[in-house]
Short mmCIF file of C-alpha atoms and ligand atoms in Angstrom, two decimals:
data_model
loop_
_atom_site.label_atom_id
_atom_site.label_comp_id
_atom_site.label_asym_id
_atom_site.label_seq_id
_atom_site.Cartn_x
_atom_site.Cartn_y
_atom_site.Cartn_z
CA MET C 1 -8.48 -15.28 5.07
CA LEU C 2 -10.32 -13.01 7.46
CA SER C 3 -13.92 -13.61 8.40
CA SER C 4 -16.26 -10.72 7.70
CA ARG C 5 -16.67 -10.26 11.42
CA MET C 6 -12.96 -9.96 11.87
CA ARG C 7 -12.70 -7.55 8.97
CA SER C 8 -15.42 -5.38 10.41
CA LYS C 9 -13.70 -5.34 13.77
CA THR C 10 -10.42 -4.55 12.10
CA SER C 11 -11.98 -1.78 10.09
CA ARG C 12 -13.41 -0.17 13.20
CA ARG C 13 -10.11 -0.46 14.95
CA LEU C 14 -8.30 1.09 12.02
CA LEU C 15 -10.82 3.89 11.97
CA ALA C 16 -9.78 4.59 15.54
CA LEU C 17 -6.17 4.41 14.44
CA THR C 18 -6.72 6.91 11.67
CA LEU C 19 -8.77 9.30 13.73
CA GLY C 20 -6.75 8.87 16.89
CA PHE C 21 -3.40 9.01 15.13
CA GLY C 22 -2.15 5.81 16.64
CA LEU C 23 -3.85 5.80 20.01
CA ALA C 24 -5.01 2.26 19.51
CA SER C 25 -3.24 -0.76 18.14
CA ALA C 26 -4.76 -3.80 16.52
CA ALA C 27 -3.59 -7.36 16.91
CA LEU C 28 -6.10 -9.23 14.82
CA GLY C 29 -6.19 -11.60 11.92
CA THR C 30 -3.61 -13.69 10.16
CA ALA C 31 0.06 -13.89 11.00
CA VAL C 32 2.71 -12.05 9.03
CA PRO C 33 4.48 -14.50 6.69
CA ALA C 34 7.79 -15.69 8.08
CA SER C 35 9.75 -13.94 5.37
CA ALA C 36 8.18 -10.57 6.16
CA ARG C 37 8.10 -11.14 9.90
CA GLN C 38 11.83 -11.62 9.90
CA ALA C 39 12.41 -8.19 8.45
CA ASP C 40 9.47 -6.49 10.12
CA PRO C 41 10.65 -3.59 12.29
CA ALA C 42 7.54 -3.83 14.46
CA PRO C 43 7.75 -5.22 17.99
CA ALA C 44 7.83 -9.00 18.30
CA GLY C 45 4.45 -10.67 18.25
CA SER C 46 2.83 -8.25 15.88
CA THR C 47 0.38 -9.71 13.41
CA ALA C 48 -0.92 -8.59 10.06
CA VAL C 49 -4.49 -7.37 10.08
CA ALA C 50 -5.08 -7.62 6.37
CA SER C 51 -3.34 -7.77 3.05
CA ALA C 52 -4.00 -6.92 -0.58
CA ARG C 53 -2.37 -9.18 -3.14
CA TYR C 54 -1.21 -8.53 -6.67
CA SER C 55 -3.87 -10.94 -7.89
CA GLY C 56 -6.47 -12.51 -5.69
CA SER C 57 -10.03 -12.33 -4.45
CA ALA C 58 -12.46 -9.62 -3.48
CA GLU C 59 -11.48 -10.20 0.13
CA ASP C 60 -8.39 -8.16 -0.59
CA THR C 61 -10.51 -5.02 -0.51
CA ALA C 62 -10.19 -5.01 3.26
CA GLY C 63 -6.44 -5.15 2.90
CA ASN C 64 -6.37 -2.25 0.47
CA LYS C 65 -8.22 -0.06 2.91
CA ALA C 66 -6.23 -1.17 5.92
CA PHE C 67 -2.97 -0.50 4.16
CA PHE C 68 -4.03 2.93 2.88
CA GLU C 69 -5.29 3.87 6.33
CA ALA C 70 -1.99 2.84 7.86
CA VAL C 71 -0.10 5.06 5.43
CA LEU C 72 -2.50 7.95 6.01
CA ASN C 73 -2.08 7.54 9.73
CA SER C 74 1.69 7.77 9.44
CA VAL C 75 1.58 10.78 7.10
CA ALA C 76 -1.04 12.48 9.29
CA LYS C 77 1.22 12.46 12.31
CA LYS C 78 3.88 14.35 10.38
CA GLN C 79 1.36 16.77 8.92
CA ALA C 80 -0.02 17.44 12.40
CA ALA C 81 3.48 18.27 13.58
CA ASN C 82 3.92 20.67 10.69
CA PRO C 83 0.48 21.95 9.59
CA SER C 84 1.96 24.43 7.12
CA LEU C 85 3.03 21.65 4.76
CA ALA C 86 1.14 22.34 1.55
CA SER C 87 1.69 19.16 -0.41
CA VAL C 88 1.61 15.59 0.78
CA THR C 89 4.83 13.61 0.55
CA VAL C 90 4.73 9.92 1.39
CA TYR C 91 8.12 8.57 2.43
CA TYR C 92 9.17 5.00 1.75
CA ASN C 93 12.06 2.85 2.91
CA ALA C 94 13.41 0.48 0.25
CA SER C 95 16.45 -0.75 2.15
CA GLN C 96 14.76 -4.04 3.11
CA ALA C 97 14.10 -4.94 -0.53
CA PRO C 98 17.57 -4.58 -2.13
CA THR C 99 16.76 -6.94 -5.03
CA PHE C 100 14.03 -4.57 -6.16
CA ARG C 101 15.93 -1.32 -5.74
CA SER C 102 15.55 -0.28 -9.39
CA GLN C 103 11.92 -1.43 -9.66
CA ILE C 104 10.99 0.58 -6.56
CA ALA C 105 12.77 3.66 -7.91
CA SER C 106 11.03 3.23 -11.26
CA SER C 107 7.68 2.82 -9.56
CA ALA C 108 8.19 6.05 -7.61
CA SER C 109 9.18 7.87 -10.80
CA ILE C 110 6.14 6.53 -12.63
CA TRP C 111 3.78 7.68 -9.90
CA ASN C 112 5.51 11.03 -9.39
CA SER C 113 5.23 11.77 -13.11
CA SER C 114 1.59 10.61 -13.19
CA VAL C 115 0.03 12.47 -10.26
CA SER C 116 0.53 15.92 -8.78
CA ASN C 117 -1.17 16.07 -5.38
CA VAL C 118 0.92 13.44 -3.63
CA LYS C 119 4.58 12.55 -4.04
CA LEU C 120 6.66 9.52 -3.15
CA GLN C 121 10.13 10.02 -1.72
CA ALA C 122 12.77 7.59 -0.50
CA THR C 123 14.16 7.81 3.01
CA THR C 124 16.09 5.54 5.33
CA SER C 125 14.45 6.63 8.57
CA GLY C 126 10.98 7.67 9.62
CA ALA C 127 9.33 6.17 6.53
CA ASP C 128 5.56 6.02 6.20
CA PHE C 129 5.81 2.53 4.76
CA THR C 130 8.50 -0.02 3.95
CA TYR C 131 9.17 -2.45 1.10
CA TYR C 132 10.20 -6.02 1.94
CA GLU C 133 11.18 -8.94 -0.25
CA GLY C 134 11.08 -12.70 0.09
CA ASN C 135 9.16 -15.85 -0.79
CA ASP C 136 5.45 -16.11 -0.09
CA SER C 137 2.98 -18.46 -1.76
CA ARG C 138 0.44 -15.64 -1.73
CA GLY C 139 2.64 -13.55 -4.00
CA SER C 140 3.20 -9.82 -3.58
CA TYR C 141 0.89 -7.73 -1.45
CA ALA C 142 0.37 -4.58 0.58
CA SER C 143 -0.38 -5.20 4.22
CA THR C 144 -0.31 -3.82 7.71
CA ASN C 145 1.31 -5.16 10.84
CA GLY C 146 -0.60 -5.24 14.09
CA HIS C 147 0.43 -1.70 14.93
CA GLY C 148 -1.08 0.25 12.08
CA ARG C 149 2.08 0.34 10.00
CA GLY C 150 1.88 -0.42 6.29
CA TYR C 151 4.35 -2.38 4.22
CA ILE C 152 4.66 -3.79 0.72
CA PHE C 153 5.93 -7.32 0.30
CA LEU C 154 7.51 -8.25 -3.04
CA ASP C 155 7.57 -11.97 -3.80
CA TYR C 156 10.55 -13.30 -5.78
CA ALA C 157 8.65 -15.89 -7.82
CA GLN C 158 5.80 -13.60 -8.76
CA ASN C 159 8.19 -10.84 -9.80
CA ARG C 160 9.90 -13.29 -12.16
CA GLN C 161 6.58 -14.44 -13.58
CA TYR C 162 5.04 -10.99 -14.06
CA ASP C 163 6.57 -7.68 -15.11
CA SER C 164 8.38 -6.68 -11.94
CA ILE C 165 7.97 -2.91 -12.31
CA ARG C 166 4.25 -3.39 -12.96
CA VAL C 167 3.97 -5.50 -9.79
CA THR C 168 5.82 -2.86 -7.77
CA ALA C 169 3.90 0.08 -9.24
CA HIS C 170 0.62 -1.79 -8.66
CA GLU C 171 1.37 -2.44 -4.99
CA THR C 172 2.49 1.17 -4.62
CA GLY C 173 -0.88 2.20 -6.05
CA HIS C 174 -2.41 0.85 -2.85
CA VAL C 175 -0.26 3.32 -0.91
CA LEU C 176 -1.94 6.12 -2.82
CA GLY C 177 -5.41 4.75 -2.08
CA LEU C 178 -6.33 2.72 -5.16
CA PRO C 179 -8.22 -0.57 -4.75
CA ASP C 180 -7.67 -3.73 -6.79
CA HIS C 181 -9.66 -4.17 -9.99
CA TYR C 182 -8.54 -7.55 -11.31
CA SER C 183 -11.20 -7.66 -14.03
CA GLY C 184 -9.78 -4.53 -15.69
CA PRO C 185 -7.64 -4.43 -18.85
CA CYS C 186 -3.84 -4.34 -19.03
CA SER C 187 -4.01 -0.56 -19.48
CA GLU C 188 -5.13 -0.37 -15.86
CA LEU C 189 -2.37 -0.69 -13.30
CA MET C 190 -4.72 -1.89 -10.58
CA SER C 191 -5.92 -4.84 -12.67
CA GLY C 192 -2.69 -6.40 -11.38
CA GLY C 193 -2.27 -10.01 -12.43
CA GLY C 194 -5.78 -10.13 -13.90
CA PRO C 195 -4.74 -9.61 -17.55
CA GLY C 196 -2.07 -12.31 -17.22
CA THR C 197 1.70 -12.50 -17.30
CA SER C 198 1.99 -11.00 -20.78
CA CYS C 199 0.76 -7.61 -19.52
CA THR C 200 3.72 -5.29 -19.04
CA ASN C 201 1.97 -1.91 -18.69
CA ARG C 202 3.59 -0.08 -15.79
CA TYR C 203 1.56 3.13 -15.82
CA PRO C 204 -1.76 4.06 -14.22
CA ASN C 205 -4.40 5.01 -16.78
CA ALA C 206 -6.15 8.41 -16.83
CA ALA C 207 -8.94 7.29 -14.50
CA GLU C 208 -6.46 5.94 -11.96
CA ARG C 209 -4.36 9.10 -12.07
CA SER C 210 -7.46 11.23 -11.65
CA ARG C 211 -8.68 9.15 -8.73
CA VAL C 212 -5.39 9.54 -6.86
CA ASN C 213 -5.25 13.28 -7.54
CA GLN C 214 -8.83 13.70 -6.31
CA LEU C 215 -8.14 11.66 -3.22
CA TRP C 216 -5.16 13.75 -2.22
CA VAL C 217 -6.31 17.16 -3.42
CA ASN C 218 -5.80 19.93 -0.86
CA GLY C 219 -3.65 17.70 1.24
CA LEU C 220 -4.16 15.09 3.83
CA ALA C 221 -7.11 16.45 5.80
CA LYS C 222 -9.36 16.07 2.82
CA ALA C 223 -7.97 12.64 2.05
CA VAL C 224 -8.84 11.47 5.55
CA ALA C 225 -12.31 13.00 5.31
CA LYS C 226 -12.94 11.22 2.00
CA LEU C 227 -11.62 7.99 3.40
CA ASN C 228 -14.00 8.19 6.34
CA LYS C 229 -16.91 8.98 4.04
CA THR C 230 -16.39 5.79 2.05
CA ARG C 231 -16.87 3.57 5.12
ZN1 ZN R 301 -3.36 -5.14 -5.41
#
């Protein structure tokens, strides 16, 4: 959906966002779907810069990174305000996805019991990212608005077709920095819809848990440094 040129431009802009802690804002790429736009707390006219779907193409890699960078950016601002924070807590707002309340709570529990260096916690204000729900032909995805803020969109139809907690936990995996790997087996959470609708595994495998722990070890500063190194 984004040309490589646009992705590159977006990536550079998001690098500035991450390093500058929100000094720049991007307004590139495709529009936010109507269902998400309606609930989007961002200023009117904001556009999505990228998205990462539950199942899709390699192009979603750009969306994975953009979303993770948006979350990092939000967490970084809080860490900067309170440098003594030892562990990284990522706060989410689930109030805009009431249908998926239990799936979102289960997803947070799954991740919090699977990894140790980063924790997910619900909040109703000042969240690092927000869950939304609605209908979108692209299915569920993690994305960013035009202002460096990440959100997860949960599609009704897809969540009926696939195991809903797996979908939610998969999308939440993007929050923690994991990319899609659709060719992987059902035992991988980030294989998403790749293994088909019969796959109901809701837990990250050992490699995925290890990758998240490594990414967030010693807190956010290292996570940002590693993120920048992978560019
Ligand atoms: Zn995905």
